[in-house]
Short mmCIF file of C-alpha atoms in Angstrom, two decimals:
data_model
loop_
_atom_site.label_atom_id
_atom_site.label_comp_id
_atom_site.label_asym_id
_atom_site.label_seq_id
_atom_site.Cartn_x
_atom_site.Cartn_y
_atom_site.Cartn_z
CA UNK A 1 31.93 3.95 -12.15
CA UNK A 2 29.01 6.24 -11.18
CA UNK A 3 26.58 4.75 -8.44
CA UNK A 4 24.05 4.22 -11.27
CA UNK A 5 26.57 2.26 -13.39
CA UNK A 6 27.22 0.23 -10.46
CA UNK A 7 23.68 -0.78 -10.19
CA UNK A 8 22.74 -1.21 -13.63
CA UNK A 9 25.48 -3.87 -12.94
CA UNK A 10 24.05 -5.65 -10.62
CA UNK A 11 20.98 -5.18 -12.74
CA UNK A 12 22.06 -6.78 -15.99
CA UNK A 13 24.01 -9.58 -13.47
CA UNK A 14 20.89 -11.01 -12.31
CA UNK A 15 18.97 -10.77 -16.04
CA UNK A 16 16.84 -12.89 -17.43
CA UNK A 17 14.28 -11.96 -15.13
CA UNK A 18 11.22 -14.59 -14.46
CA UNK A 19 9.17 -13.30 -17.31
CA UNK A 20 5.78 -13.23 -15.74
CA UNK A 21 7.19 -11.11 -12.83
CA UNK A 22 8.85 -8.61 -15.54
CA UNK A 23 5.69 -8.62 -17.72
CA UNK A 24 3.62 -7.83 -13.94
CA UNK A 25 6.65 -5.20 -13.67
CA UNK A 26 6.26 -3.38 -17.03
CA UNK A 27 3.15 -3.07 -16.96
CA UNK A 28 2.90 -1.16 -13.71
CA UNK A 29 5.28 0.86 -15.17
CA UNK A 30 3.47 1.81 -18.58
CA UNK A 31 0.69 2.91 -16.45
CA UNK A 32 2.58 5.04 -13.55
CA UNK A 33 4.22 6.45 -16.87
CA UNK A 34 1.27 7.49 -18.99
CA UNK A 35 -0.66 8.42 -15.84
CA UNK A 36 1.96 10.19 -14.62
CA UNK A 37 3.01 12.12 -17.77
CA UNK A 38 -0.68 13.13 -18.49
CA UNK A 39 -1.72 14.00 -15.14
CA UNK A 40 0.99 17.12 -15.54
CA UNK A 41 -0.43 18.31 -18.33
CA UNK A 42 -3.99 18.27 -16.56
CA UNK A 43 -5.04 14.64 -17.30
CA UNK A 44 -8.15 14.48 -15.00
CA UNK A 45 -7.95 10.47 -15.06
CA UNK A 46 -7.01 8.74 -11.79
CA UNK A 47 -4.10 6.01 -12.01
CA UNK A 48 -6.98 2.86 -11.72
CA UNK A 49 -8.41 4.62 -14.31
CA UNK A 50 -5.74 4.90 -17.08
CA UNK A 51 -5.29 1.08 -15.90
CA UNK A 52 -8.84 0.51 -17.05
CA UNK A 53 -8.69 2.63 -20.15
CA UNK A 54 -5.28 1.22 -21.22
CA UNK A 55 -5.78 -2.50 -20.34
CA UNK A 56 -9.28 -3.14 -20.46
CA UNK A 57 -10.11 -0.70 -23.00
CA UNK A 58 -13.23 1.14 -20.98
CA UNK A 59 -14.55 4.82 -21.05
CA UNK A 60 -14.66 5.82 -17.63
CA UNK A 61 -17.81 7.67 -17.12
CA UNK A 62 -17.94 11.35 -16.61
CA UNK A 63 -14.23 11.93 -17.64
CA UNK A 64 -13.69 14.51 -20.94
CA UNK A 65 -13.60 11.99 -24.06
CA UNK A 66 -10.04 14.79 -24.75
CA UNK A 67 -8.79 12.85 -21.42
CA UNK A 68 -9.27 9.58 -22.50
CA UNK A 69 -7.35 10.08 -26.32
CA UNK A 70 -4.52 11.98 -24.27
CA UNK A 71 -4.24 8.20 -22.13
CA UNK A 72 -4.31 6.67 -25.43
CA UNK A 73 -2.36 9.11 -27.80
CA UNK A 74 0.72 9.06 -24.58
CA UNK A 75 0.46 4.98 -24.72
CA UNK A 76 1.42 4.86 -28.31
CA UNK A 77 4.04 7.44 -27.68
CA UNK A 78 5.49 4.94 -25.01
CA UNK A 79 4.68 1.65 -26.66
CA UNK A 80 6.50 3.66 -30.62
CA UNK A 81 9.58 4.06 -27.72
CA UNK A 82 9.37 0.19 -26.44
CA UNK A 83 9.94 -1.35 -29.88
CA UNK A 84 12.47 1.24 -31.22
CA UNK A 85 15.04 1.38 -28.46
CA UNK A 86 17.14 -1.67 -29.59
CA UNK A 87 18.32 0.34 -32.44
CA UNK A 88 17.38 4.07 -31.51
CA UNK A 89 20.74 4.52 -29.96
CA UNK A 90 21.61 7.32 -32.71
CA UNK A 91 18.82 10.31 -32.18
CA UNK A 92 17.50 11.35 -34.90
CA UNK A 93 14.37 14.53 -36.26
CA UNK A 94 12.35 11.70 -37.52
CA UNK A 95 12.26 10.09 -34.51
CA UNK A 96 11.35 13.16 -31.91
CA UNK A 97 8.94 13.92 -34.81
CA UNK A 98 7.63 10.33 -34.48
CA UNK A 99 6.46 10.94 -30.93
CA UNK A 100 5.19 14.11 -30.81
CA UNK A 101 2.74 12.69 -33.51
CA UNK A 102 1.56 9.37 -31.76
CA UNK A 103 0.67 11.74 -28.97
CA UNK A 104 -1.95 13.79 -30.89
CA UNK A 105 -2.89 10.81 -33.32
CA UNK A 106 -6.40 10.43 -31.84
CA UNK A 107 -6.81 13.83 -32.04
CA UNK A 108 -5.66 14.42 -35.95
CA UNK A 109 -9.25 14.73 -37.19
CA UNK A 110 -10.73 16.46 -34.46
CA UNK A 111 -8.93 19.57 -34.17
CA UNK A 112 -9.11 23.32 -35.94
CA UNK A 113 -6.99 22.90 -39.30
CA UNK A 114 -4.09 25.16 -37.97
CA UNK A 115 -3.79 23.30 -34.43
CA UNK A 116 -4.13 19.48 -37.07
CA UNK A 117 -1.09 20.55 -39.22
CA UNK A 118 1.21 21.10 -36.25
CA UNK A 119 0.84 17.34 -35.52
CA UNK A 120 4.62 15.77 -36.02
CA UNK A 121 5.67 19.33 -37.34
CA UNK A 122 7.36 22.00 -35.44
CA UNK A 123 5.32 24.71 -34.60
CA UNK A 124 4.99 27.85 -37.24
CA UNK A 125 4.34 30.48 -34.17
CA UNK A 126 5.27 32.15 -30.80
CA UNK A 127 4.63 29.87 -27.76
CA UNK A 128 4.33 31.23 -24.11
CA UNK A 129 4.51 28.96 -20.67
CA UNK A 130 1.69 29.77 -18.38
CA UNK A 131 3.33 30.46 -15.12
CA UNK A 132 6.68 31.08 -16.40
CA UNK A 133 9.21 34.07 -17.06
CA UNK A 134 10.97 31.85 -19.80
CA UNK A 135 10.01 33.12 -23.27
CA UNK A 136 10.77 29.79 -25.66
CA UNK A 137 12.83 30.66 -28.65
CA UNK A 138 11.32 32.13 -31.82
CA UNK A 139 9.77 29.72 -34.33
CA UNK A 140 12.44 30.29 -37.26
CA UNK A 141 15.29 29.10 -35.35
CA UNK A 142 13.72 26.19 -34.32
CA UNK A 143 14.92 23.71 -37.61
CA UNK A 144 18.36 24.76 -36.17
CA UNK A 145 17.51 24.37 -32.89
CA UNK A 146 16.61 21.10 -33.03
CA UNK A 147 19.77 20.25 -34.99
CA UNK A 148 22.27 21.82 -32.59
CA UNK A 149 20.79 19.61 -29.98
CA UNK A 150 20.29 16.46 -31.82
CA UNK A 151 24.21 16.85 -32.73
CA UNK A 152 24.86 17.60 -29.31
CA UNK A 153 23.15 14.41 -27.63
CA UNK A 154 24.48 11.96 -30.46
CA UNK A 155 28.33 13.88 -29.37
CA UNK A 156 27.68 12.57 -25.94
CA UNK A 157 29.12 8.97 -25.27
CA UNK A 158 29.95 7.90 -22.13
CA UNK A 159 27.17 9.58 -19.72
CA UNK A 160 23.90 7.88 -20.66
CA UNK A 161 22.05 9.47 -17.79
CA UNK A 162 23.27 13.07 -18.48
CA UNK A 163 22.25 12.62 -22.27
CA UNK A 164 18.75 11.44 -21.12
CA UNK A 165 18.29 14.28 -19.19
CA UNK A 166 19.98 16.92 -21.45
CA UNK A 167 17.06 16.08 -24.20
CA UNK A 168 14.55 16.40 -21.65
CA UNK A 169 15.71 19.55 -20.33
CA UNK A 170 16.87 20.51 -24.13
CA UNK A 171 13.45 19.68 -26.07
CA UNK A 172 11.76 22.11 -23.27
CA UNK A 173 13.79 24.44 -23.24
CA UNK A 174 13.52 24.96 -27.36
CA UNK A 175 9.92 24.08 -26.94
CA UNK A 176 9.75 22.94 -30.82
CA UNK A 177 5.98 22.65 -30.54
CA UNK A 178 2.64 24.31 -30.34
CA UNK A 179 1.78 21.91 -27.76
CA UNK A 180 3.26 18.62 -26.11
CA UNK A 181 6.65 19.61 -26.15
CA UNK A 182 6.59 18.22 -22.30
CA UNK A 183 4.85 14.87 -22.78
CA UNK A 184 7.40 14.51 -25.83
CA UNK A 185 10.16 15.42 -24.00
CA UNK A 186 9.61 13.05 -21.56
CA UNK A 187 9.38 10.15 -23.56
CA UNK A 188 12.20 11.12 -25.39
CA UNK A 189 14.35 11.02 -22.26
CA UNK A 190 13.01 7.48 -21.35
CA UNK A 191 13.60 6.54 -25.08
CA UNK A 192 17.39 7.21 -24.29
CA UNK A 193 17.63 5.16 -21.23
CA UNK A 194 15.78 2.39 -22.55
CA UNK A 195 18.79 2.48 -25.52
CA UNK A 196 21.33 1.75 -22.79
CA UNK A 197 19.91 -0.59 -20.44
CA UNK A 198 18.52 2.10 -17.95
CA UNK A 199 15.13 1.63 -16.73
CA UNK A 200 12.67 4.63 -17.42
CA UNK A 201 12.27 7.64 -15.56
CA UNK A 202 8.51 8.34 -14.36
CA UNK A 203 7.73 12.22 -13.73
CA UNK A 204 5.60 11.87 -10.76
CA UNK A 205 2.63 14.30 -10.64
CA UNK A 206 2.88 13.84 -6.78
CA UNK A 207 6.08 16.19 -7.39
CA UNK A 208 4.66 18.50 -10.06
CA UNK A 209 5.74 21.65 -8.49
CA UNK A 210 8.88 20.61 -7.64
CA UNK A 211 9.44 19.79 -11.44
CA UNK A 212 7.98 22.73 -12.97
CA UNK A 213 10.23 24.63 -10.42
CA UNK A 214 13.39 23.08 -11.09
CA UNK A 215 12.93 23.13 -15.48
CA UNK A 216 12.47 27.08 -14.41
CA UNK A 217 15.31 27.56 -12.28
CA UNK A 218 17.22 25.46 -14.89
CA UNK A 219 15.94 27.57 -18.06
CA UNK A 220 16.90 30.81 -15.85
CA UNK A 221 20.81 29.65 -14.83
CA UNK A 222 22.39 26.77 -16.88
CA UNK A 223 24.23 25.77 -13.48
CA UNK A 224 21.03 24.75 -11.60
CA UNK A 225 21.34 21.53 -10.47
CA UNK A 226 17.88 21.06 -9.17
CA UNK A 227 16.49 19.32 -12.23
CA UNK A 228 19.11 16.88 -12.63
CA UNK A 229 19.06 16.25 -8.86
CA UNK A 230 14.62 15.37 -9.11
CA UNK A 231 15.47 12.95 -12.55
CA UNK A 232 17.92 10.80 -10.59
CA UNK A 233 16.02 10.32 -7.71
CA UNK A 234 13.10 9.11 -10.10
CA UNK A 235 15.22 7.24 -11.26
CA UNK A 236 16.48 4.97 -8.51
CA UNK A 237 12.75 4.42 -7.95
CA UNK A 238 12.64 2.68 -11.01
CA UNK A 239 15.86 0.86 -9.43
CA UNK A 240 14.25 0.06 -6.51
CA UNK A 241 11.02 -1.45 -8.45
CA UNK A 242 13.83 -3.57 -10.50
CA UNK A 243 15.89 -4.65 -7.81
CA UNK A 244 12.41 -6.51 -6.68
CA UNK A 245 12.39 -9.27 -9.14
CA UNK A 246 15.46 -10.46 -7.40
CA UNK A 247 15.93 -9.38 -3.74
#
């Protein structure tokens, strides 16, 4: 039994949780998470302020309306994940599809025609990473892609965490989309621990670099453990925010 095993153990042993302190708890967490997971992207909204937007439902004044509809479009994203991981333990197209869509949905009728119609679609053109030497795979393979690794993360059985993390680290690496493919990939992951019990991994901002660094070195040698090493220690953060409804 892996050290994470042991204390999603000791997690489960102490569930029900008092539900006010878990609803206090998830909460927090759907705002570190949609903060968190916008902010890398270039979200310009503080973390009080994506609490405002997302539970008060207020513009914050002088912040890009494109800001606020990210906060919004990443929320649904989360919330589509929340009410589908009961019975999302088989991946499936639809379902990556799904929230790469409900993170542009605000956007769907403000965009030029050719950026709209890759909403929920893979993308029908070459993609480049600002920053990085990794050159994403051309657009025709991508159907196959997609199915290779789909087939590949429903093949894996007994290593939750490694799955999670492989379809993070997989959906950027094939980098289906014209844009989002981070943001989706990131839910995606959470989606995946959320199936088996896990609690969800936040990407903090605070650690961008490190991130961006470690997907690189990752994309550049397959045996880079860097990436995997950053999830897991997001990950017993989560833990550690668990662990205090009962300690």
């Amino acid at each position: 039994m892996t050290h994470f095993e042991k204390q999603k153990r000791e997690l489960d042993a102490h569930r029900p949780f008092p539900p006010l302190a878990l609803k206090s708890l998830e909460g927090r967490l759907e705002v570190d998470e949609v903060h968190n997971s916008t902010a890398i992207e270039g979200n310009s909204l503080t973390l009080g302020e994506t609490a405002l937007v997302l539970q008060k439902g207020l513009t914050v004044s002088g912040k890009p309306l494109k800001d606020h509809l990210e906060i919004k479009g990443y929320d649904d994203g989360y919330r589509y994940i929340k009410s589908i991981y009961q019975s999302a333990h088989t991946l499936s197209e639809k379902i990556i599809l799904e929230i790469h869509r409900l993170i542009f949905r605000h956007f769907e009728n403000g965009l030029e025609k050719e950026y709209a119609e890759g909403i929920g679609r893979y993308r029908t053109m070459p993609v480049y990473i600002s920053g990085s030497e990794f050159v994403p795979p051309n657009y025709i393979k991508i159907p196959e892609l997609m199915n290779i690794l789909i087939d590949f993360l429903n093949g894996i059985k007994n290593d939750c965490l490694r799955r999670a993390i492989l379809a993070h680290f997989g959906l950027a690496h094939i980098h289906p989309f014209t844009d989002g493919n981070g943001r989706s990939a990131r839910l995606l992951m959470n989606l995946l621990l959320l199936s088996e019990g896990y609690p969800i991994i936040i990407v903090k901002n605070d650690r961008r670099a490190k991130y961006i660094n470690s997907l690189e070195a990752l994309h550049q040698n397959p045996k880079d453990t860097a990436f995997f090493k950053l999830m897991t220690d997001f990950l017993q953060e989560s833990f550690d925010l668990y662990k205090s409804l009962y300690s």
